[in-house]
Amino acid sequence: MLRFLPYIKPFWKQFALSFAMSPLGVLASVTIPVLLGQIVDGPIRDRDLRGVLWFSFLILLVGSAEAIISLIRRWIMSRATSHIETDIRLDLFDQLQRLPMGFHKSWESGQLLSRVMSDLGLLRRFMSFGMVMLFMSALHIVVVLAIMIVTLWQVGLAVLVLVIPVVIAVVYLLSKFGPLSRRLQDETGDAASSAEESLHGVRVIRSFGRTAYAFDNYDVDARRLRDTAVKRMDLASILWTLLEVFPTVLLLVVLLGVGLGVNAGQLSLGDAVTFVTLLLSLSWPVGGLGFLLSFAREAATAADRVVEVFDAPVTIQSGEQRIADPRGELVLRDVTYQFDDAATPTLSGLNLHIQPGETVALVGGTGSGKSTLVSLIPRLVDVTGGQILLDGVDLRDLDLSQLRSLIGTAFEDPILFSMSARENLTLGRPEATEEEIAEAVRVARAEFVYDLPWGLDTRLGEQGLSLSGGQRQRLALARAILVKPRVLVLDDTLSALDIHTEAEVEEALKSTLVGVTGIVVAHRASTVLLADRVAVLVEGEIAHTGTHADLLATVPEYRELLSADYNIDADLGGEQR
């Protein structure tokens, strides 16, 4: 919880005022039993109706003051903690945006969502009322015990002796409660991930008739979550029951002590009423202590889970250099990349010089490292060896926002967001004009957007699943083109298009690639024809470079990779080159 002090600091006045008002609330609460005792020993004993009415009015006044204090305290804290929750949530989201791709691959989305939403909500609720109520309950118990000891020390001491074993039992139960809370919150994230995965893959699940299988998988997560929740609730029930029964035991002890005190003349009847009423006022502070302590443990666990994300290292840091006149020259020098959990590098010793305005096609078999290589260009991941230079500057030294504004990227598996087609298209360049949007749509052959119910303003479903795979790819391509990048990276962007549409897009791309440095991951020979040169990747190394025609003539591996389209594209290559 101490890690969140910087978020609390701007609201320290609200917290200070709330905690300062807490003793006033406790004072008002213990004043009422004292006034009741004075009524009994005064106006009631003397049969003074006017005195009874006066004390009754005084009690009403004190009770109203207590209620107003509570209202103001809750009003202050609810607003302050809502701001704190929002600030933490925004910083947490910003941290998730900056964390490397390796982090997102190793963490399930449900675990992250549960931290962003439920864990932060739990923290807010604890800071809003749990923290203050815990302080007030402890203060109330201490004040009442002090009054009892001062008034009749024998009874106060007996109560204190009874409190010690209860405190030991509570500490023991809380030590068991913490790990169970952590397990429950982790399993909540697992269940959320399982549900999210099944919902995203519902078409595949249904097409294979595996709804029962998906249900069984989720059933395992749900039952495990239930079992842990039951164990935690069993433990909480013991804790709450112990603290709810304890006031009854205290009441018996106090009644016995007070009875003896009255009989011995040490206490008046009014003092006895005050004692008993004070003890009854402890019912909520003591009984609610179990809930508040378990709540505190849950909040501490939630805080630990959120801090885990904040503590994750941000390995990709922005440089400070900016390129005044970007040209798009790319140089790869001994580039190596190895995943953290891999025994061998995915890319090893890559050297390649791409001139400004030149288009290079990357061709290779599955697992040769093509997609990893194109991920290095916009620094989605960083090289683990060597360097990549853009216009003579190491990518790691460049301002990250400028670097990514100079690079347009379209991936094989396009991601569209639950927003309008226009908003998806202008994601990388919100200031684009209607004419520029229309040109990007034309080049990508994505004119279908105009046929949607509300045209460009039609809201696409989550991940664009209301569109076909080819339509999503064309929108993603148009989005990359609209950025007007100096470097355009296409990672097998046309794989879901039919032959005729692909040919139309490739023809339109030729004019777009003029003056733009292009890197095209290609599996089809027709796509290779967009490139001035071809680099063949074999097991993470650049084995061959050259023109399409030269490689067809001299490199058997290249012919094998393009064997499906070889005859067609050999002829095309001859005609076009």
PDB file of N, CA and C in Angstrom, residues 435-474:
ATOM      1  N   GLU A 435      -9.892  13.472 -48.627  1.00  0.00           N
ATOM      2  CA  GLU A 435      -9.244  13.078 -49.879  1.00  0.00           C
ATOM      3  C   GLU A 435      -8.150  12.047 -49.618  1.00  0.00           C
ATOM      4  N   GLU A 436      -7.383  12.243 -48.548  1.00  0.00           N
ATOM      5  CA  GLU A 436      -6.312  11.295 -48.219  1.00  0.00           C
ATOM      6  C   GLU A 436      -6.894   9.949 -47.800  1.00  0.00           C
ATOM      7  N   ILE A 437      -7.986   9.984 -47.045  1.00  0.00           N
ATOM      8  CA  ILE A 437      -8.650   8.730 -46.658  1.00  0.00           C
ATOM      9  C   ILE A 437      -9.140   7.999 -47.899  1.00  0.00           C
ATOM     10  N   ALA A 438      -9.759   8.736 -48.816  1.00  0.00           N
ATOM     11  CA  ALA A 438     -10.291   8.127 -50.037  1.00  0.00           C
ATOM     12  C   ALA A 438      -9.180   7.501 -50.868  1.00  0.00           C
ATOM     13  N   GLU A 439      -8.012   8.160 -50.942  1.00  0.00           N
ATOM     14  CA  GLU A 439      -6.889   7.625 -51.721  1.00  0.00           C
ATOM     15  C   GLU A 439      -6.342   6.346 -51.085  1.00  0.00           C
ATOM     16  N   ALA A 440      -6.211   6.332 -49.745  1.00  0.00           N
ATOM     17  CA  ALA A 440      -5.729   5.127 -49.058  1.00  0.00           C
ATOM     18  C   ALA A 440      -6.704   3.974 -49.247  1.00  0.00           C
ATOM     19  N   VAL A 441      -7.994   4.265 -49.174  1.00  0.00           N
ATOM     20  CA  VAL A 441      -9.022   3.239 -49.386  1.00  0.00           C
ATOM     21  C   VAL A 441      -8.943   2.706 -50.811  1.00  0.00           C
ATOM     22  N   ARG A 442      -8.681   3.599 -51.777  1.00  0.00           N
ATOM     23  CA  ARG A 442      -8.594   3.174 -53.181  1.00  0.00           C
ATOM     24  C   ARG A 442      -7.400   2.252 -53.401  1.00  0.00           C
ATOM     25  N   VAL A 443      -6.237   2.635 -52.868  1.00  0.00           N
ATOM     26  CA  VAL A 443      -5.030   1.824 -53.052  1.00  0.00           C
ATOM     27  C   VAL A 443      -5.213   0.437 -52.443  1.00  0.00           C
ATOM     28  N   ALA A 444      -5.826   0.375 -51.264  1.00  0.00           N
ATOM     29  CA  ALA A 444      -6.024  -0.910 -50.580  1.00  0.00           C
ATOM     30  C   ALA A 444      -7.236  -1.669 -51.103  1.00  0.00           C
ATOM     31  N   ARG A 445      -7.937  -1.097 -52.085  1.00  0.00           N
ATOM     32  CA  ARG A 445      -9.151  -1.703 -52.636  1.00  0.00           C
ATOM     33  C   ARG A 445     -10.142  -2.029 -51.513  1.00  0.00           C
ATOM     34  N   ALA A 446     -10.316  -1.039 -50.618  1.00  0.00           N
ATOM     35  CA  ALA A 446     -11.215  -1.205 -49.469  1.00  0.00           C
ATOM     36  C   ALA A 446     -12.479  -0.381 -49.645  1.00  0.00           C
ATOM     37  N   GLU A 447     -12.908  -0.196 -50.899  1.00  0.00           N
ATOM     38  CA  GLU A 447     -14.098   0.618 -51.174  1.00  0.00           C
ATOM     39  C   GLU A 447     -15.367   0.044 -50.559  1.00  0.00           C
ATOM     40  N   PHE A 448     -15.297  -1.206 -50.087  1.00  0.00           N
ATOM     41  CA  PHE A 448     -16.475  -1.818 -49.460  1.00  0.00           C
ATOM     42  C   PHE A 448     -16.958  -1.013 -48.249  1.00  0.00           C
ATOM     43  N   VAL A 449     -16.051  -0.195 -47.646  1.00  0.00           N
ATOM     44  CA  VAL A 449     -16.451   0.573 -46.459  1.00  0.00           C
ATOM     45  C   VAL A 449     -17.572   1.556 -46.786  1.00  0.00           C
ATOM     46  N   TYR A 450     -17.623   2.000 -48.041  1.00  0.00           N
ATOM     47  CA  TYR A 450     -18.675   2.945 -48.415  1.00  0.00           C
ATOM     48  C   TYR A 450     -20.033   2.258 -48.524  1.00  0.00           C
ATOM     49  N   ASP A 451     -20.023   0.933 -48.635  1.00  0.00           N
ATOM     50  CA  ASP A 451     -21.278   0.180 -48.746  1.00  0.00           C
ATOM     51  C   ASP A 451     -21.812  -0.264 -47.389  1.00  0.00           C
ATOM     52  N   LEU A 452     -21.053  -0.008 -46.324  1.00  0.00           N
ATOM     53  CA  LEU A 452     -21.528  -0.339 -44.980  1.00  0.00           C
ATOM     54  C   LEU A 452     -22.724   0.554 -44.640  1.00  0.00           C
ATOM     55  N   PRO A 453     -23.567   0.158 -43.687  1.00  0.00           N
ATOM     56  CA  PRO A 453     -24.810   0.904 -43.403  1.00  0.00           C
ATOM     57  C   PRO A 453     -24.624   2.406 -43.239  1.00  0.00           C
ATOM     58  N   TRP A 454     -23.579   2.832 -42.546  1.00  0.00           N
ATOM     59  CA  TRP A 454     -23.318   4.265 -42.350  1.00  0.00           C
ATOM     60  C   TRP A 454     -21.973   4.669 -42.947  1.00  0.00           C
ATOM     61  N   GLY A 455     -21.556   3.940 -43.960  1.00  0.00           N
ATOM     62  CA  GLY A 455     -20.312   4.275 -44.632  1.00  0.00           C
ATOM     63  C   GLY A 455     -19.121   4.218 -43.696  1.00  0.00           C
ATOM     64  N   LEU A 456     -18.253   5.218 -43.793  1.00  0.00           N
ATOM     65  CA  LEU A 456     -17.058   5.254 -42.952  1.00  0.00           C
ATOM     66  C   LEU A 456     -17.384   5.403 -41.473  1.00  0.00           C
ATOM     67  N   ASP A 457     -18.570   5.876 -41.166  1.00  0.00           N
ATOM     68  CA  ASP A 457     -18.955   6.077 -39.767  1.00  0.00           C
ATOM     69  C   ASP A 457     -19.630   4.853 -39.162  1.00  0.00           C
ATOM     70  N   THR A 458     -19.675   3.750 -39.910  1.00  0.00           N
ATOM     71  CA  THR A 458     -20.232   2.503 -39.378  1.00  0.00           C
ATOM     72  C   THR A 458     -19.303   1.950 -38.304  1.00  0.00           C
ATOM     73  N   ARG A 459     -19.875   1.621 -37.167  1.00  0.00           N
ATOM     74  CA  ARG A 459     -19.080   1.070 -36.065  1.00  0.00           C
ATOM     75  C   ARG A 459     -18.808  -0.403 -36.335  1.00  0.00           C
ATOM     76  N   LEU A 460     -17.534  -0.771 -36.320  1.00  0.00           N
ATOM     77  CA  LEU A 460     -17.150  -2.162 -36.536  1.00  0.00           C
ATOM     78  C   LEU A 460     -17.261  -2.923 -35.218  1.00  0.00           C
ATOM     79  N   GLY A 461     -17.532  -4.210 -35.302  1.00  0.00           N
ATOM     80  CA  GLY A 461     -17.613  -5.028 -34.092  1.00  0.00           C
ATOM     81  C   GLY A 461     -16.246  -5.193 -33.458  1.00  0.00           C
ATOM     82  N   GLU A 462     -16.227  -5.796 -32.286  1.00  0.00           N
ATOM     83  CA  GLU A 462     -14.971  -6.020 -31.580  1.00  0.00           C
ATOM     84  C   GLU A 462     -14.011  -6.800 -32.462  1.00  0.00           C
ATOM     85  N   GLN A 463     -12.768  -6.275 -32.598  1.00  0.00           N
ATOM     86  CA  GLN A 463     -11.720  -6.840 -33.447  1.00  0.00           C
ATOM     87  C   GLN A 463     -12.137  -6.895 -34.918  1.00  0.00           C
ATOM     88  N   GLY A 464     -13.184  -6.163 -35.290  1.00  0.00           N
ATOM     89  CA  GLY A 464     -13.618  -6.138 -36.684  1.00  0.00           C
ATOM     90  C   GLY A 464     -14.162  -7.453 -37.179  1.00  0.00           C
ATOM     91  N   LEU A 465     -14.697  -8.276 -36.253  1.00  0.00           N
ATOM     92  CA  LEU A 465     -15.161  -9.610 -36.638  1.00  0.00           C
ATOM     93  C   LEU A 465     -16.406  -9.573 -37.513  1.00  0.00           C
ATOM     94  N   SER A 466     -17.036  -8.401 -37.646  1.00  0.00           N
ATOM     95  CA  SER A 466     -18.184  -8.300 -38.547  1.00  0.00           C
ATOM     96  C   SER A 466     -17.738  -8.265 -40.006  1.00  0.00           C
ATOM     97  N   LEU A 467     -16.419  -8.135 -40.236  1.00  0.00           N
ATOM     98  CA  LEU A 467     -15.862  -8.115 -41.589  1.00  0.00           C
ATOM     99  C   LEU A 467     -15.164  -9.431 -41.886  1.00  0.00           C
ATOM    100  N   SER A 468     -14.975  -9.702 -43.164  1.00  0.00           N
ATOM    101  CA  SER A 468     -14.240 -10.908 -43.555  1.00  0.00           C
ATOM    102  C   SER A 468     -12.750 -10.690 -43.320  1.00  0.00           C
ATOM    103  N   GLY A 469     -11.972 -11.787 -43.391  1.00  0.00           N
ATOM    104  CA  GLY A 469     -10.531 -11.674 -43.189  1.00  0.00           C
ATOM    105  C   GLY A 469      -9.885 -10.766 -44.218  1.00  0.00           C
ATOM    106  N   GLY A 470     -10.303 -10.898 -45.480  1.00  0.00           N
ATOM    107  CA  GLY A 470      -9.744 -10.050 -46.528  1.00  0.00           C
ATOM    108  C   GLY A 470     -10.097  -8.588 -46.342  1.00  0.00           C
ATOM    109  N   GLN A 471     -11.325  -8.314 -45.895  1.00  0.00           N
ATOM    110  CA  GLN A 471     -11.733  -6.928 -45.649  1.00  0.00           C
ATOM    111  C   GLN A 471     -10.924  -6.313 -44.512  1.00  0.00           C
ATOM    112  N   ARG A 472     -10.691  -7.091 -43.473  1.00  0.00           N
ATOM    113  CA  ARG A 472      -9.891  -6.579 -42.353  1.00  0.00           C
ATOM    114  C   ARG A 472      -8.468  -6.270 -42.816  1.00  0.00           C
ATOM    115  N   GLN A 473      -7.911  -7.161 -43.646  1.00  0.00           N
ATOM    116  CA  GLN A 473      -6.552  -6.926 -44.132  1.00  0.00           C
ATOM    117  C   GLN A 473      -6.476  -5.666 -44.988  1.00  0.00           C
ATOM    118  N   ARG A 474      -7.484  -5.440 -45.816  1.00  0.00           N
ATOM    119  CA  ARG A 474      -7.465  -4.257 -46.680  1.00  0.00           C
ATOM    120  C   ARG A 474      -7.619  -2.968 -45.866  1.00  0.00           C
TER     121      ARG A 474
END
